[in-house]
Amino acid sequence: MKKYIVLFLVFSFGLNAQEKLNVYFDFDKHNLNEQAIKTINTWIAEGKNYQVTKLYGFCDFKGTNSYNDTLALKRVNEVYNFLRESKIEVLKDIEIRGFGEDFKQSKIQDENRRVTIIYTSKIDKVVEEPTKPVEKQFAEKIKSAKKGDLLKLDNIYFYNNSAKVVTKSEPILYELLCVMVDNPTLKIEIQGHICCKRPDEPEVISTARARAVYNYLIRNKIDRTRMSFKGYGVSRPIHPIPEKNALEEDDNRRVEILVKEK
């Protein structure tokens, strides 16, 4: 007899009022630094359906007006490209402005070196999804797993340098959700891994990806006390880095589930 469950999933209706996110830059730089990338990826990992409507660039007062105007626009362009690569919806007629130093400056100079992302997010509303059969592949792994086992979440893919899950991987998240619903005593750690980087590089993206899976389960009413997440960067590769081919890169770029309690 097939097993069916009814789940309450998060869908989106309407738009909220405009919100903003500030991304900060190093002195006299327009490239996104580690903290800026982490800020954006953490925002993306919250999993809302964003639409970016405005991008405003700012600088501190050091340098000429002309230089700062150009630097502000370069910062905006850097953020714009990162958002597009991360598959975040950007309004076609987005308002882009570089204020340079021509605004009310903060006494804290670090706060003046920024890009402000103005966006809307669709309102989350809980609705009942039609009954679906439970997926079996990951469920079978969990059935035979014991405490301490590490299970790969197959076919979970993200956009390049992003924590946004590609559309074709959404059924895998749903399968994990089904497993968590069917096994109410199961406690897990969600582990993120990346490929192709030097072992001494930070774990920003891998952490954001693990958090994205965690947030998906939270939004769908899984108790947060049953879960944790951690990014391991490239510290635990299956194949040595640099990888020899694309297949090895795919193996290293993964999400794994550690069974903590069952």
Backbone as numpy.savetxt, mean C-alpha at the origin, in Angstrom:
# Nx Ny Nz CAx CAy CAz Cx Cy Cz
-21.01 -31.96 0.19 -21.85 -30.76 0.19 -20.98 -29.51 0.19
-21.24 -28.61 -0.74 -20.43 -27.40 -0.81 -20.72 -26.50 0.38
-19.69 -25.85 0.83 -19.84 -24.97 1.97 -19.96 -23.53 1.48
-20.91 -22.79 2.03 -21.11 -21.41 1.62 -21.07 -20.51 2.86
-20.64 -19.32 2.65 -20.66 -18.35 3.75 -21.17 -17.03 3.21
-21.70 -16.23 4.11 -22.11 -14.88 3.76 -21.14 -13.93 4.44
-20.51 -13.07 3.67 -19.54 -12.13 4.21 -20.03 -10.71 4.01
-19.63 -9.85 4.92 -19.94 -8.45 4.79 -18.68 -7.75 4.32
-18.69 -7.28 3.08 -17.52 -6.67 2.49 -17.73 -5.17 2.35
-16.62 -4.49 2.21 -16.67 -3.04 2.11 -16.78 -2.63 0.65
-17.81 -1.89 0.32 -17.93 -1.31 -1.00 -18.03 0.20 -0.85
-17.95 0.92 -1.94 -17.84 2.36 -1.86 -18.99 3.04 -2.58
-19.50 4.07 -1.96 -20.58 4.83 -2.56 -20.33 6.31 -2.28
-20.45 7.12 -3.32 -20.32 8.55 -3.12 -18.91 8.98 -2.82
-18.73 10.28 -2.62 -17.42 10.82 -2.35 -17.43 11.63 -1.06
-16.36 11.53 -0.31 -16.18 12.37 0.87 -15.77 13.76 0.44
-15.75 14.66 1.41 -15.17 15.98 1.18 -13.68 15.82 0.90
-13.09 16.84 0.34 -11.67 16.75 0.00 -10.81 16.64 1.25
-9.80 15.80 1.14 -8.84 15.61 2.22 -7.45 15.90 1.67
-6.45 15.92 2.55 -5.11 16.21 2.05 -4.07 15.34 2.75
-2.98 15.13 2.03 -1.83 14.39 2.54 -0.58 15.19 2.19
0.26 15.45 3.17 1.51 16.17 2.94 2.68 15.20 2.82
3.48 15.41 1.79 4.68 14.60 1.55 5.88 15.54 1.61
6.85 15.22 2.45 7.95 16.15 2.71 9.23 15.73 1.99
10.04 16.74 1.64 11.25 16.53 0.85 12.49 17.01 1.61
13.63 16.48 1.20 14.90 16.94 1.74 15.22 18.33 1.19
16.10 19.03 1.87 16.50 20.36 1.45 17.07 20.35 0.03
16.51 21.22 -0.82 17.00 21.43 -2.19 16.91 20.17 -3.05
15.99 19.25 -2.72 15.82 18.02 -3.49 14.38 17.91 -3.99
14.23 17.27 -5.15 12.88 17.03 -5.66 12.55 15.54 -5.72
13.54 14.68 -5.46 13.29 13.24 -5.47 12.62 12.80 -4.17
11.75 11.82 -4.27 11.10 11.28 -3.07 12.12 10.53 -2.22
12.20 10.89 -0.95 13.11 10.17 -0.06 12.38 8.96 0.55
13.10 8.23 1.37 12.54 7.00 1.96 11.26 7.28 2.75
11.28 8.34 3.56 10.11 8.64 4.38 8.92 9.07 3.53
9.18 9.81 2.45 8.10 10.25 1.57 7.43 9.05 0.90
8.25 8.10 0.43 7.70 6.89 -0.19 6.88 6.10 0.83
7.39 6.02 2.05 6.66 5.32 3.11 5.32 5.99 3.39
5.32 7.33 3.43 4.09 8.08 3.68 3.03 7.77 2.62
3.45 7.81 1.35 2.49 7.57 0.27 2.02 6.12 0.27
2.95 5.18 0.45 2.56 3.77 0.43 1.67 3.39 1.61
1.89 4.01 2.76 1.02 3.77 3.91 -0.39 4.27 3.60
-0.47 5.42 2.98 -1.76 5.99 2.56 -2.45 5.07 1.55
-1.70 4.58 0.57 -2.26 3.66 -0.43 -2.75 2.38 0.23
-1.96 1.89 1.20 -2.28 0.62 1.85 -3.57 0.67 2.66
-4.06 1.87 2.97 -5.34 1.97 3.67 -6.48 1.45 2.80
-6.22 1.37 1.50 -7.11 0.64 0.61 -8.35 1.36 0.15
-8.45 2.66 0.36 -9.62 3.39 -0.10 -9.49 3.70 -1.59
-10.62 4.02 -2.22 -10.62 4.38 -3.63 -10.39 5.88 -3.76
-9.14 6.25 -3.92 -8.78 7.66 -3.95 -8.92 8.25 -5.35
-9.22 9.53 -5.38 -9.14 10.30 -6.62 -8.41 11.60 -6.29
-7.24 11.77 -6.89 -6.42 12.95 -6.61 -6.89 14.09 -7.51
-7.21 15.23 -6.89 -7.77 16.36 -7.64 -6.80 17.53 -7.77
-5.85 17.65 -6.82 -4.92 18.78 -6.85 -3.57 18.34 -6.30
-2.51 18.92 -6.84 -1.16 18.73 -6.32 -0.51 20.10 -6.20
-0.10 20.45 -4.98 0.51 21.75 -4.73 1.94 21.55 -4.23
2.89 22.24 -4.84 4.29 22.13 -4.43 4.76 23.38 -3.70
5.63 23.17 -2.69 6.11 24.27 -1.86 7.61 24.11 -1.60
8.26 25.23 -1.28 9.68 25.25 -0.94 9.90 26.14 0.28
11.10 26.04 0.86 11.47 27.00 1.90 11.92 28.30 1.21
12.33 29.29 2.00 12.64 30.61 1.44 14.06 30.72 0.87
14.86 29.68 1.02 16.25 29.75 0.56 16.31 29.58 -0.95
17.11 30.39 -1.60 17.19 30.37 -3.06 16.34 31.48 -3.66
16.49 31.68 -4.96 15.73 32.74 -5.63 14.29 32.29 -5.86
13.42 33.27 -6.11 12.02 32.95 -6.39 11.89 32.04 -7.60
12.64 32.36 -8.65 12.58 31.57 -9.87 13.03 30.13 -9.63
14.12 29.97 -8.89 14.64 28.63 -8.59 13.62 27.83 -7.78
13.02 28.46 -6.78 12.07 27.76 -5.92 10.78 27.42 -6.66
10.36 28.29 -7.58 9.18 27.97 -8.39 9.41 26.70 -9.20
10.59 26.60 -9.79 10.93 25.42 -10.59 11.05 24.18 -9.71
11.70 24.33 -8.56 11.87 23.20 -7.64 10.51 22.68 -7.15
9.60 23.59 -6.86 8.27 23.20 -6.39 7.55 22.36 -7.44
7.65 22.77 -8.70 6.99 22.02 -9.77 7.66 20.67 -10.01
8.98 20.61 -9.84 9.67 19.33 -9.96 9.19 18.36 -8.89
8.98 18.87 -7.69 8.48 18.02 -6.61 7.07 17.51 -6.92
6.25 18.39 -7.44 4.90 17.99 -7.84 4.95 16.90 -8.90
5.82 17.09 -9.89 5.94 16.11 -10.97 6.40 14.75 -10.45
7.30 14.77 -9.47 7.78 13.52 -8.88 6.63 12.76 -8.20
5.82 13.48 -7.45 4.68 12.86 -6.77 3.65 12.38 -7.79
3.39 13.21 -8.78 2.43 12.85 -9.83 2.82 11.53 -10.50
4.07 11.41 -10.88 4.53 10.19 -11.55 4.45 8.97 -10.63
4.77 9.16 -9.36 4.70 8.05 -8.41 3.25 7.58 -8.25
2.32 8.52 -8.17 0.91 8.16 -8.04 0.41 7.41 -9.27
0.80 7.87 -10.45 0.37 7.20 -11.68 0.95 5.79 -11.77
2.22 5.64 -11.41 2.85 4.32 -11.42 2.20 3.39 -10.41
1.66 3.96 -9.33 1.00 3.17 -8.29 -0.48 2.94 -8.60
-0.92 3.37 -9.79 -2.29 3.16 -10.27 -3.33 3.88 -9.40
-2.93 5.00 -8.83 -3.89 5.84 -8.11 -4.59 6.74 -9.13
-5.90 6.85 -9.01 -6.66 7.65 -9.98 -6.33 9.13 -9.80
-5.89 9.74 -10.88 -5.59 11.17 -10.89 -6.54 11.84 -11.87
-7.22 12.87 -11.41 -8.20 13.57 -12.24 -7.55 14.05 -13.54
-8.24 13.89 -14.66 -7.67 14.28 -15.95 -7.33 15.76 -15.99
-8.19 16.58 -15.41 -7.92 18.02 -15.39 -7.43 18.45 -14.00
-6.54 17.64 -13.44 -6.00 17.91 -12.11 -5.38 19.31 -12.04
-5.57 19.96 -10.91 -4.98 21.29 -10.70 -3.57 21.11 -10.13
-2.58 21.58 -10.87 -1.18 21.50 -10.44 -0.63 22.91 -10.28
-0.06 23.18 -9.10 0.49 24.51 -8.84 1.79 24.40 -8.07
2.74 25.22 -8.46 3.98 25.34 -7.71 4.03 26.70 -7.05
3.94 26.73 -5.73 3.90 28.00 -5.01 5.30 28.53 -4.70
6.32 27.69 -4.95 7.67 28.12 -4.60 7.73 28.48 -3.13
8.17 29.71 -2.86 8.23 30.19 -1.47 7.12 31.20 -1.18
6.23 31.41 -2.16 5.20 32.45 -2.04 3.96 31.93 -1.32
4.09 31.69 -0.05 2.97 31.27 0.80 3.38 31.57 2.24
2.46 31.41 3.17 2.78 31.67 4.57 3.69 30.56 5.08
4.94 30.89 5.28 5.94 29.90 5.64 5.84 29.51 7.12
6.05 28.22 7.36 6.15 27.74 8.74 7.52 28.12 9.31
7.58 28.32 10.60 8.86 28.59 11.24 9.76 27.36 11.20
9.14 26.19 11.05 9.89 24.94 10.92 10.13 24.70 9.43
11.35 24.91 8.97 11.64 24.89 7.55 11.33 23.55 6.88
11.50 22.46 7.62 11.20 21.14 7.04 9.75 21.04 6.58
8.85 21.76 7.25 7.43 21.69 6.89 7.12 22.45 5.61
8.03 23.31 5.19 7.81 24.10 3.97 8.22 23.35 2.70
9.04 22.33 2.85 9.54 21.57 1.69 8.61 20.39 1.46
7.53 20.63 0.74 6.50 19.59 0.67 5.70 19.66 -0.62
4.97 18.58 -0.85 3.89 18.56 -1.83 2.62 18.16 -1.08
1.56 18.90 -1.29 0.27 18.58 -0.68 -0.61 17.90 -1.72
-1.04 16.70 -1.39 -1.94 15.94 -2.26 -3.37 16.19 -1.78
-4.19 16.77 -2.64 -5.60 16.98 -2.32 -6.39 15.88 -3.02
-7.24 15.19 -2.27 -7.92 14.03 -2.85 -9.29 13.83 -2.23
-10.08 13.03 -2.89 -11.35 12.57 -2.32 -11.26 11.05 -2.21
-12.00 10.49 -1.28 -12.06 9.04 -1.15 -13.51 8.63 -1.05
-13.84 7.53 -1.69 -15.23 7.07 -1.67 -15.61 6.61 -0.28
-16.82 6.91 0.09 -17.31 6.58 1.43 -17.48 5.08 1.57
-16.91 4.54 2.63 -17.06 3.11 2.90 -18.42 2.82 3.49
-19.10 1.86 2.92 -20.39 1.44 3.44 -20.43 -0.07 3.44
-20.86 -0.66 4.53 -20.88 -2.12 4.62 -22.18 -2.64 4.03
-22.05 -3.49 3.04 -23.23 -4.10 2.43 -23.01 -5.60 2.35
-24.08 -6.33 2.24 -23.97 -7.78 2.18 -23.66 -8.21 0.76
-22.61 -8.99 0.61 -22.26 -9.52 -0.71 -23.02 -10.81 -0.94
-23.42 -11.09 -2.18 -24.09 -12.35 -2.47 -23.27 -13.54 -1.99
-23.96 -14.59 -1.59 -23.29 -15.78 -1.10 -22.31 -16.34 -2.13
-21.10 -16.70 -1.66 -20.07 -17.24 -2.56 -19.54 -18.54 -1.99
-19.14 -19.48 -2.85 -18.51 -20.70 -2.35 -17.12 -20.39 -1.83
-16.73 -21.07 -0.76 -15.41 -20.86 -0.20 -14.34 -21.45 -1.11
-13.28 -20.68 -1.35 -12.17 -21.19 -2.15 -11.42 -22.26 -1.36
-10.77 -23.18 -2.07 -10.21 -24.35 -1.41 -8.69 -24.36 -1.30
-7.98 -23.71 -2.23 -6.54 -23.89 -2.32 -5.82 -23.52 -1.03
-6.00 -22.30 -0.56 -5.33 -21.88 0.66 -5.96 -22.55 1.89
-7.25 -22.82 1.81 -7.94 -23.50 2.91 -7.33 -24.87 3.17
-6.95 -25.57 2.10 -6.34 -26.88 2.26 -4.97 -26.77 2.93
-4.23 -25.72 2.59 -2.93 -25.51 3.23 -3.11 -25.27 4.73
-4.10 -24.46 5.08 -4.34 -24.14 6.49 -4.79 -25.39 7.25
-5.59 -26.22 6.59 -6.12 -27.41 7.25 -5.00 -28.32 7.76
-3.93 -28.43 6.97 -2.84 -29.33 7.36 -1.70 -28.60 8.07
-1.82 -27.27 8.22 -0.74 -26.49 8.83 -0.78 -26.60 10.35
0.38 -26.34 10.95 0.47 -26.31 12.40 1.15 -25.02 12.83
1.12 -24.74 14.10 1.72 -23.52 14.64 3.18 -23.43 14.21
3.56 -22.26 13.68 4.93 -22.05 13.24 5.15 -22.26 11.76
4.16 -22.83 11.07 4.30 -23.05 9.63 4.21 -21.72 8.88
4.96 -21.63 7.79 4.99 -20.44 6.95 4.43 -20.82 5.59
3.32 -20.19 5.20 2.61 -20.56 3.97 2.63 -19.40 2.99
3.04 -19.68 1.77 3.05 -18.64 0.74 1.63 -18.38 0.25
1.28 -17.11 0.14 -0.01 -16.72 -0.43 0.20 -16.58 -1.94
-0.14 -17.62 -2.67 0.17 -17.67 -4.10 -0.62 -16.63 -4.90
0.00 -16.16 -5.96 -0.66 -15.30 -6.96 -1.16 -13.98 -6.39
-0.46 -13.45 -5.40 -0.78 -12.11 -4.90 0.24 -11.15 -5.49
-0.21 -10.21 -6.30 0.68 -9.31 -7.03 0.34 -7.86 -6.73
1.38 -7.02 -6.78 1.24 -5.59 -6.52 1.81 -4.81 -7.71
1.32 -3.59 -7.87 1.91 -2.72 -8.88 3.34 -2.38 -8.47
4.17 -2.09 -9.46 5.59 -1.86 -9.23 5.82 -0.74 -8.21
6.66 -1.03 -7.21 7.01 -0.07 -6.16 5.79 0.49 -5.44
4.76 -0.34 -5.30 3.51 0.13 -4.72 2.94 -0.92 -3.78
2.02 -0.47 -2.91 1.31 -1.40 -2.03 -0.10 -1.68 -2.54
-0.40 -1.24 -3.74 -1.74 -1.44 -4.31 -1.80 -2.80 -5.01
-2.76 -3.62 -4.60 -2.92 -4.96 -5.16 -3.52 -4.87 -6.56
-2.97 -5.63 -7.51 -3.53 -5.63 -8.86 -4.88 -6.33 -8.83
-5.74 -5.97 -9.76 -7.12 -6.45 -9.76 -7.21 -7.97 -9.79
-6.35 -8.62 -10.57 -6.45 -10.07 -10.71 -6.11 -10.82 -9.42
-5.51 -10.12 -8.45 -5.16 -10.77 -7.18 -6.24 -10.61 -6.12
-7.28 -9.85 -6.40 -8.33 -9.64 -5.40 -9.00 -10.94 -4.95
-9.22 -11.92 -5.85 -9.80 -13.20 -5.37 -8.92 -13.91 -4.35
-7.60 -13.68 -4.41 -6.70 -14.31 -3.44 -6.93 -13.71 -2.06
-7.13 -12.41 -2.01 -7.44 -11.76 -0.74 -8.76 -12.29 -0.19
-9.71 -12.46 -1.08 -11.01 -12.99 -0.66 -10.87 -14.40 -0.10
-10.02 -15.19 -0.73 -9.78 -16.56 -0.25 -9.19 -16.54 1.16
-8.23 -15.65 1.39 -7.64 -15.52 2.73 -8.71 -15.09 3.73
-9.56 -14.17 3.32 -10.65 -13.73 4.18 -11.57 -14.90 4.55
-11.90 -15.73 3.57 -12.74 -16.90 3.83 -12.09 -17.82 4.87
-10.79 -18.01 4.73 -10.06 -18.87 5.67 -10.13 -18.30 7.08
-9.96 -16.98 7.21 -10.01 -16.36 8.54 -11.41 -16.46 9.15
-12.43 -16.35 8.32 -13.80 -16.47 8.82 -14.09 -17.91 9.25
-13.62 -18.87 8.48 -13.89 -20.28 8.75 -13.06 -20.85 9.90
-12.00 -20.15 10.27 -11.10 -20.62 11.33 -10.96 -19.54 12.40
-11.97 -19.36 13.24 -12.01 -18.23 14.17 -10.92 -18.22 15.23
-10.24 -19.34 15.43 -9.14 -19.37 16.41 -7.78 -19.15 15.75
-7.77 -19.04 14.43 -6.52 -18.87 13.69 -5.95 -17.47 13.92
-4.66 -17.41 14.28 -3.94 -16.15 14.40 -2.73 -16.19 13.49
-2.47 -15.08 12.80 -1.43 -15.08 11.76 -0.56 -13.84 11.83
0.62 -13.96 11.23 1.45 -12.80 10.91 1.56 -12.74 9.39
1.26 -11.58 8.82 1.35 -11.38 7.38 2.73 -10.81 7.08
3.49 -11.51 6.26 4.88 -11.13 6.00 5.07 -10.70 4.54
5.65 -9.53 4.36 5.90 -9.02 3.01 7.37 -9.15 2.63
7.62 -9.50 1.38 8.99 -9.64 0.86 9.06 -9.00 -0.53
10.22 -8.46 -0.87 10.41 -7.89 -2.20 11.63 -8.52 -2.86
11.84 -8.17 -4.10 12.97 -8.72 -4.86 13.87 -7.59 -5.34
14.95 -7.99 -5.95 15.72 -7.11 -6.84 16.41 -5.93 -6.16
16.50 -5.90 -4.86 17.12 -4.78 -4.18 18.35 -5.24 -3.42
19.18 -4.28 -3.05 20.34 -4.61 -2.22 19.87 -4.99 -0.82
20.55 -5.95 -0.18 20.13 -6.39 1.14 20.12 -5.31 2.20
20.85 -4.19 1.99 20.89 -3.16 3.01 19.83 -2.09 2.81
18.94 -2.25 1.82 17.93 -1.24 1.57 16.77 -1.39 2.56
16.01 -0.31 2.82 14.93 -0.34 3.81 13.77 -1.23 3.38
12.89 -1.51 4.33 11.80 -2.46 4.11 10.47 -1.74 3.93
10.52 -0.53 3.37 9.32 0.31 3.29 8.22 -0.36 2.48
8.54 -0.79 1.26 7.51 -1.32 0.36 6.99 -2.66 0.87
7.87 -3.53 1.34 7.41 -4.84 1.82 6.49 -4.68 3.03
6.78 -3.73 3.90 5.91 -3.47 5.05 4.56 -2.93 4.61
4.58 -2.01 3.65 3.33 -1.43 3.15 2.46 -2.49 2.49
3.08 -3.43 1.79 2.31 -4.50 1.14 1.69 -5.44 2.17
2.46 -5.79 3.19 1.91 -6.63 4.26 0.77 -5.90 4.97
0.95 -4.59 5.18 -0.10 -3.79 5.82 -1.35 -3.73 4.95
-1.19 -3.70 3.63 -2.34 -3.65 2.73 -3.22 -4.89 2.89
-2.59 -6.05 3.01 -3.34 -7.29 3.23 -4.03 -7.24 4.60
-3.30 -6.79 5.60 -3.83 -6.64 6.96 -5.05 -5.72 6.96
-4.93 -4.57 6.29 -6.03 -3.60 6.27 -7.26 -4.15 5.55
-7.03 -4.94 4.51 -8.15 -5.56 3.80 -8.96 -6.44 4.76
-8.26 -7.23 5.57 -8.95 -8.11 6.52 -9.65 -7.31 7.61
-9.00 -6.24 8.08 -9.61 -5.38 9.09 -10.91 -4.77 8.56
-10.86 -4.27 7.32 -12.06 -3.64 6.75 -13.20 -4.63 6.61
-12.86 -5.90 6.51 -13.89 -6.92 6.36 -14.15 -7.68 7.66
-13.93 -6.95 8.77 -14.41 -7.36 10.10 -13.65 -8.51 10.74
-12.40 -8.73 10.33 -11.57 -9.71 11.04 -10.93 -8.99 12.23
-11.02 -9.60 13.40 -10.50 -9.00 14.63 -9.00 -8.74 14.51
-8.60 -7.50 14.75 -7.18 -7.13 14.60 -6.28 -7.86 15.59
-6.85 -8.37 16.70 -6.02 -9.09 17.67 -5.58 -10.45 17.14
-6.17 -10.88 16.03 -5.80 -12.17 15.44 -4.68 -12.03 14.42
-4.23 -10.80 14.17 -3.29 -10.58 13.07 -2.21 -9.59 13.43
-1.08 -9.74 12.77 -0.02 -8.73 12.79 0.61 -8.74 11.41
1.46 -7.76 11.13 2.12 -7.73 9.83 3.55 -7.23 10.00
4.39 -7.63 9.05 5.79 -7.20 9.09 6.39 -7.29 7.70
7.23 -6.32 7.36 7.94 -6.34 6.09 9.39 -6.75 6.30
9.86 -7.67 5.49 11.22 -8.17 5.62 12.14 -7.70 4.50
11.62 -6.84 3.62 12.46 -6.35 2.53 13.02 -7.50 1.73
14.35 -7.52 1.57 15.02 -8.61 0.85 15.87 -9.46 1.79
15.56 -9.39 3.08 16.39 -10.09 4.06 16.17 -11.60 4.08
15.07 -12.07 3.47 14.78 -13.51 3.47 14.43 -14.00 2.06
15.36 -13.85 1.13 15.06 -14.27 -0.25 15.05 -15.79 -0.40
14.23 -16.27 -1.31 14.26 -17.69 -1.66 15.47 -17.96 -2.54
15.75 -17.03 -3.46 16.91 -17.11 -4.35 17.86 -15.96 -4.03
19.17 -16.18 -4.19 20.14 -15.11 -3.91 19.88 -13.88 -4.78
20.18 -12.72 -4.21 20.04 -11.45 -4.93 21.42 -10.98 -5.38
21.61 -10.55 -6.62 20.57 -10.35 -7.65 20.08 -11.67 -8.24
18.80 -11.71 -8.58 18.22 -12.91 -9.15 18.74 -13.14 -10.57
18.69 -14.39 -11.01 19.19 -14.74 -12.34 18.18 -14.48 -13.44
16.89 -14.50 -13.09 15.85 -14.34 -14.11 14.55 -13.87 -13.46
13.54 -13.64 -14.31 12.25 -13.13 -13.84 11.53 -14.12 -12.93
11.72 -15.41 -13.16 11.06 -16.41 -12.32 11.58 -16.34 -10.88
12.89 -16.15 -10.74 13.46 -16.02 -9.40 12.98 -14.73 -8.74
12.84 -13.67 -9.52 12.33 -12.41 -8.98 10.91 -12.60 -8.45
10.07 -13.33 -9.22 8.69 -13.58 -8.80 8.65 -14.39 -7.50
9.56 -15.36 -7.38 9.60 -16.17 -6.16 9.96 -15.31 -4.94
10.89 -14.39 -5.13 11.33 -13.55 -4.01 10.29 -12.48 -3.66
9.54 -12.04 -4.65 8.52 -11.00 -4.45 7.22 -11.69 -4.01
6.96 -11.75 -2.71 5.88 -12.61 -2.24 5.28 -12.10 -0.92
4.13 -12.67 -0.58 3.51 -12.49 0.74 3.36 -13.87 1.35
3.77 -13.99 2.60 3.66 -15.27 3.31 2.84 -15.10 4.58
2.22 -16.18 5.00 1.39 -16.18 6.21 2.02 -17.11 7.24
2.40 -16.55 8.37 2.94 -17.34 9.47 1.79 -17.72 10.41
1.63 -19.02 10.64 0.59 -19.50 11.55 1.10 -19.34 12.98
0.49 -18.45 13.75 0.92 -18.20 15.13 0.10 -19.01 16.13
-1.18 -19.15 15.85 -2.05 -19.99 16.67 -3.12 -20.58 15.77
-3.60 -21.73 16.15 -4.62 -22.38 15.32 -5.69 -23.00 16.20
